[in-house]
C-alpha positions as a printed Julia matrix, in Angstrom:
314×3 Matrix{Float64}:
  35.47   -3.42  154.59
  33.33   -6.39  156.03
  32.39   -9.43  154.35
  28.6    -9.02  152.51
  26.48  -11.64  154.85
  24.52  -14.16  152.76
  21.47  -16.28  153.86
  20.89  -19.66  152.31
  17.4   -21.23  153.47
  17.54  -24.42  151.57
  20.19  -26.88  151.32
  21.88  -26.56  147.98
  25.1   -28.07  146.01
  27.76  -27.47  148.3
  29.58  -25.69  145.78
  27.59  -22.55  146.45
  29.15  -22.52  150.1
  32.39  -22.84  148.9
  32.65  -20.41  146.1
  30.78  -17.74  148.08
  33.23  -18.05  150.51
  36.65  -17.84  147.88
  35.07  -15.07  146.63
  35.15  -13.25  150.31
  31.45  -13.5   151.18
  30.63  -14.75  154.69
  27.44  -17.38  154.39
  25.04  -18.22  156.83
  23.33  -21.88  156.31
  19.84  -21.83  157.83
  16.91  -24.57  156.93
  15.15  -24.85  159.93
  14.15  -21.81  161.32
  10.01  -20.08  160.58
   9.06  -17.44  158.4
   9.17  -15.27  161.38
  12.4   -16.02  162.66
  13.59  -15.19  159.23
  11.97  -11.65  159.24
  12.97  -10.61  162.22
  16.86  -11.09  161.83
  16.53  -10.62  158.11
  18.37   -7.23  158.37
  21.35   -8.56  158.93
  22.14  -10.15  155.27
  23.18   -8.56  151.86
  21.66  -11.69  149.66
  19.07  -14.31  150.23
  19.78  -17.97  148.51
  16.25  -20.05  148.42
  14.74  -22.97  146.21
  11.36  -22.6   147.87
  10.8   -23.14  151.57
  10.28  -19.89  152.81
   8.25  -16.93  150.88
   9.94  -13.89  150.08
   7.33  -11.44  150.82
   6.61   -7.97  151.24
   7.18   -8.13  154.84
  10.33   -9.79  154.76
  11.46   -7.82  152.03
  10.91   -4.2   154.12
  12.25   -5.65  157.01
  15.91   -6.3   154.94
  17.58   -3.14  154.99
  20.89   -4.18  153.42
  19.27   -6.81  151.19
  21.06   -6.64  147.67
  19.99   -9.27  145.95
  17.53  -12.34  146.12
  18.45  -15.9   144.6
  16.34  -19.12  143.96
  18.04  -21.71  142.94
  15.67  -22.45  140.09
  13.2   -21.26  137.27
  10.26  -19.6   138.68
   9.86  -16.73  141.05
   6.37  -16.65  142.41
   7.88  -17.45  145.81
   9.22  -13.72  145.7
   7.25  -10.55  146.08
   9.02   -9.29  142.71
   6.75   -5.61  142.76
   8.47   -5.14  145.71
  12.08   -5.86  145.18
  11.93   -4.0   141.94
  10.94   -1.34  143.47
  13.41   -1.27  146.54
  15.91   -1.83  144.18
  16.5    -5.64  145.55
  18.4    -7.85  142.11
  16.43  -10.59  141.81
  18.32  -13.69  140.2
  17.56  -17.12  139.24
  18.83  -19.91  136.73
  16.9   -21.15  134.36
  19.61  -22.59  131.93
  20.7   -24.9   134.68
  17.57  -27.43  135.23
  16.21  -26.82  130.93
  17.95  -30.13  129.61
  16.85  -31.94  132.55
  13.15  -30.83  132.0
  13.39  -31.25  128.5
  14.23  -34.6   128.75
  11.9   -35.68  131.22
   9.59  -34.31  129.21
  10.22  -36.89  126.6
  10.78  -39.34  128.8
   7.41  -39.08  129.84
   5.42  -39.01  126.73
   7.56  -42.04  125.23
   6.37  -44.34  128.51
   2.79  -43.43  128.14
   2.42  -43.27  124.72
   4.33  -46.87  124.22
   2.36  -48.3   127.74
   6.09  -48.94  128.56
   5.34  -48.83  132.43
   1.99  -50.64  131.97
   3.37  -53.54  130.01
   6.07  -54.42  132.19
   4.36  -54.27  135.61
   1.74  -56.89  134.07
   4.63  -59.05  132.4
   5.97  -59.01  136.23
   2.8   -60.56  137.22
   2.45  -62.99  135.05
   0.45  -61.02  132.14
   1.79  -61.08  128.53
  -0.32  -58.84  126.36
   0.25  -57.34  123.16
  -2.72  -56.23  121.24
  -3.72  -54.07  124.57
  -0.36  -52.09  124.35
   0.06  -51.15  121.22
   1.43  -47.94  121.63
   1.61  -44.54  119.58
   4.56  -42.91  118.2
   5.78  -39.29  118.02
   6.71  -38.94  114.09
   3.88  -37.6   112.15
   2.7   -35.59  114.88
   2.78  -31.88  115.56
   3.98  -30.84  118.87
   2.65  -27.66  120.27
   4.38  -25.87  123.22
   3.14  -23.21  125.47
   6.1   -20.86  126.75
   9.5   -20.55  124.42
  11.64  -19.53  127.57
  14.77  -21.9   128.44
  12.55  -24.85  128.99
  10.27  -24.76  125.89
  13.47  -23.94  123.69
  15.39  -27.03  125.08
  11.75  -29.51  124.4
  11.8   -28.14  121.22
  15.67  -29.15  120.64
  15.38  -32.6   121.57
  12.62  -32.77  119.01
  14.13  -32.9   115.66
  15.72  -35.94  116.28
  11.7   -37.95  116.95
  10.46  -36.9   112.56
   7.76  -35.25  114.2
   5.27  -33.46  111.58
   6.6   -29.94  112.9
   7.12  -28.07  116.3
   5.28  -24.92  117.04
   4.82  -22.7   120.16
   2.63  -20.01  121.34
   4.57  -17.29  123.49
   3.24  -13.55  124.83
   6.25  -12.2   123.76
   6.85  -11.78  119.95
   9.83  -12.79  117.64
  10.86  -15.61  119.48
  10.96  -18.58  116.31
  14.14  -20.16  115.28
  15.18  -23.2   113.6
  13.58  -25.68  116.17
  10.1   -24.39  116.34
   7.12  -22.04  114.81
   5.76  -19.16  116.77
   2.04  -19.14  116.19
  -1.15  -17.61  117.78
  -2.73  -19.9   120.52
  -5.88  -20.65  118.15
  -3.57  -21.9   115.28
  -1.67  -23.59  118.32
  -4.69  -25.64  119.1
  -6.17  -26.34  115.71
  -2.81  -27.86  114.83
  -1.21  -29.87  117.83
  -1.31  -33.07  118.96
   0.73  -32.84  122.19
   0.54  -30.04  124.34
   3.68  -29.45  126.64
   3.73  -26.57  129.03
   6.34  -24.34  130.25
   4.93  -21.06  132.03
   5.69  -19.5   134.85
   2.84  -19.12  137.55
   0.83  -16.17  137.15
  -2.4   -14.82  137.47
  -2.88  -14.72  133.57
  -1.49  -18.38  133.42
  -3.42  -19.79  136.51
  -5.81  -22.38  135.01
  -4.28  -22.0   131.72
  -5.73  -25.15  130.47
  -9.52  -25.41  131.83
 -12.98  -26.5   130.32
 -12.53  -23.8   127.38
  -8.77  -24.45  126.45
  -9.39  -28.3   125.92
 -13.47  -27.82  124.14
 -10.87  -25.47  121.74
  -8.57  -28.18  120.8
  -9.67  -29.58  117.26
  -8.14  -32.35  117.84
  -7.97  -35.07  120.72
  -4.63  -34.57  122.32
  -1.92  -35.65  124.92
  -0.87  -32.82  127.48
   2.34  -33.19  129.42
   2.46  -30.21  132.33
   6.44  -29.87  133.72
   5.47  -26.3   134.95
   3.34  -25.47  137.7
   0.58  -27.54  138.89
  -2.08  -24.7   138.8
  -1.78  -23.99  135.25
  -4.6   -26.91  134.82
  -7.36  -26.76  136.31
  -7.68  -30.46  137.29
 -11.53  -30.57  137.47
 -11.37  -29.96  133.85
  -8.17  -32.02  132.95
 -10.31  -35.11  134.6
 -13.44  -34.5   132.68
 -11.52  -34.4   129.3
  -9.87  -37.46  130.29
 -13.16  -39.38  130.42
 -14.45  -38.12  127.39
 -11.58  -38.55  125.96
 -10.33  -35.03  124.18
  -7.41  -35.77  126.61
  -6.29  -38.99  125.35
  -3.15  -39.35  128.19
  -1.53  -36.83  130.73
   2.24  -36.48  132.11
   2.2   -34.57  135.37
   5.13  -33.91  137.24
   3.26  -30.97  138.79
  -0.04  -30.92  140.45
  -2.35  -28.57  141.63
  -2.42  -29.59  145.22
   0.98  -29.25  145.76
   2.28  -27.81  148.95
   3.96  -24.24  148.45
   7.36  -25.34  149.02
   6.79  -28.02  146.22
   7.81  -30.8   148.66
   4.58  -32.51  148.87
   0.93  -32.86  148.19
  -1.8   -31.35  150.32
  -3.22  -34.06  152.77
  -6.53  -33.31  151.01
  -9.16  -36.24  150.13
 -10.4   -35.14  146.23
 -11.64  -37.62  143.84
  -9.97  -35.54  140.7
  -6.47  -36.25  142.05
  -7.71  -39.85  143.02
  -9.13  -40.09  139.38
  -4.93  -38.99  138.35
  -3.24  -41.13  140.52
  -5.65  -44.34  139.43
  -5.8   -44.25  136.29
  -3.34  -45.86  133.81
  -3.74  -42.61  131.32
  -1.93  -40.48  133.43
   1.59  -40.51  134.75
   2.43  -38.56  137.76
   6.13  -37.85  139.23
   6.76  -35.46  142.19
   7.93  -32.88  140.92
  11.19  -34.21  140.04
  11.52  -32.78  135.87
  14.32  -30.17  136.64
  15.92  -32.43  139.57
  19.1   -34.62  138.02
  22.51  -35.03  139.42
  23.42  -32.74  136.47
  21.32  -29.59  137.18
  21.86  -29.83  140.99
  25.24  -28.31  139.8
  24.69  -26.41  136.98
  21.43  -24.51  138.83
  24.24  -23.9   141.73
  26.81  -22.86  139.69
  24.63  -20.88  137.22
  23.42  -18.44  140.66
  26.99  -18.42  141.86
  28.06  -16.54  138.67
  24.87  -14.19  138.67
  25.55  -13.34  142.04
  29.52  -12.79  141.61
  28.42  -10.64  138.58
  26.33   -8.05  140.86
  30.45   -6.89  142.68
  28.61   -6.48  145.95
């Protein structure tokens, strides 16, 4: 019987290499070559392992004939044509559990530096500046905390809360029965009479694509933070600007944006005065993309697809 040929298109924790090949796979390392280099000899492999660089689409996906099983080494799939593997019978994988404490505590992270000015202050004490009154800063306990999307992510936010005496956590979710000790499921409109702080955690989707626009934020009853570790095109950023000048958005933590390239690896070399607006002004802190990316999940996202994919006996 021959060894099951495996593709890997980005450069991972070595670890997946290696235990692929213990376990008597042969693997194919590959992070240069085009989409269409990749369809046309695409037949050839039993698995895919991706983060990102190259889409998995319907075209690819008909071309692989002996394709088993599709892996991205992370949370969300809208790289991948899933209609279409689910209905060629292609496993689709991914791991979740492996980046969520990383997220979570960026996440925190975050909020703590711009709601304490903690980056502010002490690049104007570096030059020289020493003020106080200007920085006063704004604490977590006493507030309510309201997240959007109780997968992996949202859960682990939600964890790291009870330790901060915030007023209470609660969440809105499509799917139902999802509260536990950490956090309240509610209805969005409770969701945004209530919070103070919004954190997302959604998946990119046509029903979550400008998730929080002009509406979303004129709903809020109250003026609030927003902190967006998912996708960049959940917010509308036309909309996210304008409530930061009128301030309904008091502050922002982005570590997505909406002009990201595809592959997540940069923005698009686009001139827009709403991402100049971001990147200016000292309400909003931006990171690239980086919420899930620690020495710590680089192994357990590996090691979490290793173990899905061992599970499948192919």
């Amino acid at each position: 019987m021959s060894q099951p040929l495996i593709l890997l298109l980005d450069k991972n924790h070595p670890l997946i290499v290696d235990q692929l090949l213990a376990a008597g796979f042969k693997v194919e390392e590959d992070y240069t070559s085009s989409y269409e280099e990749i369809r046309l000899k695409i037949h050839l492999y039993k698995g895919i392992i991706l983060r990102s660089r190259i889409p998995i689409d319907q075209q690819i996906l008909k071309a692989a004939k002996k394709l088993k099983f599709v892996a991205r080494v992370g949370a969300g799939m809208e790289n991948i044509d899933i209609e279409t593997a689910t209905a060629l019978g292609i496993n689709l994988i991914n791991s979740p559990e492996g980046n969520r404490d990383s997220v979570a505590e960026h996440v925190l992270g975050m909020l703590l530096i711009l709601m304490n000015r903690l980056f502010i202050a002490s690049e104007q004490v570096k030059r020289g500046i020493w003020l106080r009154e200007e920085n006063r800063g704004d604490e977590l306990m006493g507030k309510t905390f309201g997240i959007i999307g109780y997968g992996n992510m949202g859960k682990a936010v939600a964890k790291r809360l009870a330790g901060f005496g915030v007023k209470k956590v609660i969440f809105y979710d499509i799917l139902p029965g999802l509260g536990d000790e950490y956090a309240q499921q509610v209805d969005l409109e409770t969701l945004q009479q209530e919070a103070d702080i919004i954190s997302l955690h959604t998946p990119q989707t046509p029903k979550t694509h400008y998730l929080i626009d002009e509406a979303f934020i004129q709903d809020m009853k109250k003026n609030f933070y927003l902190v967006n570790t998912a996708r960049g095109k959940n917010v509308n950023t036309a909309a996210l600007v304008r409530g930061l000048k009128s301030g309904k958005v008091k502050a922002a933590c982005l570590d997505v944006l909406e002009y990201e390239n595809a592959s997540f690896e940069n923005v698009q070399a686009i001139e827009n005065k709403d991402l100049n607006y971001l990147l200016d002004s000292d309400k909003v802190i931006v990171t690239p993309h980086i919420a899930g990316w620690t020495v710590q999940s680089k192994i357990k996202l590996a090691q979490f697809i290793v173990n899905k994919i061992l599970q499948l006996n192919i």
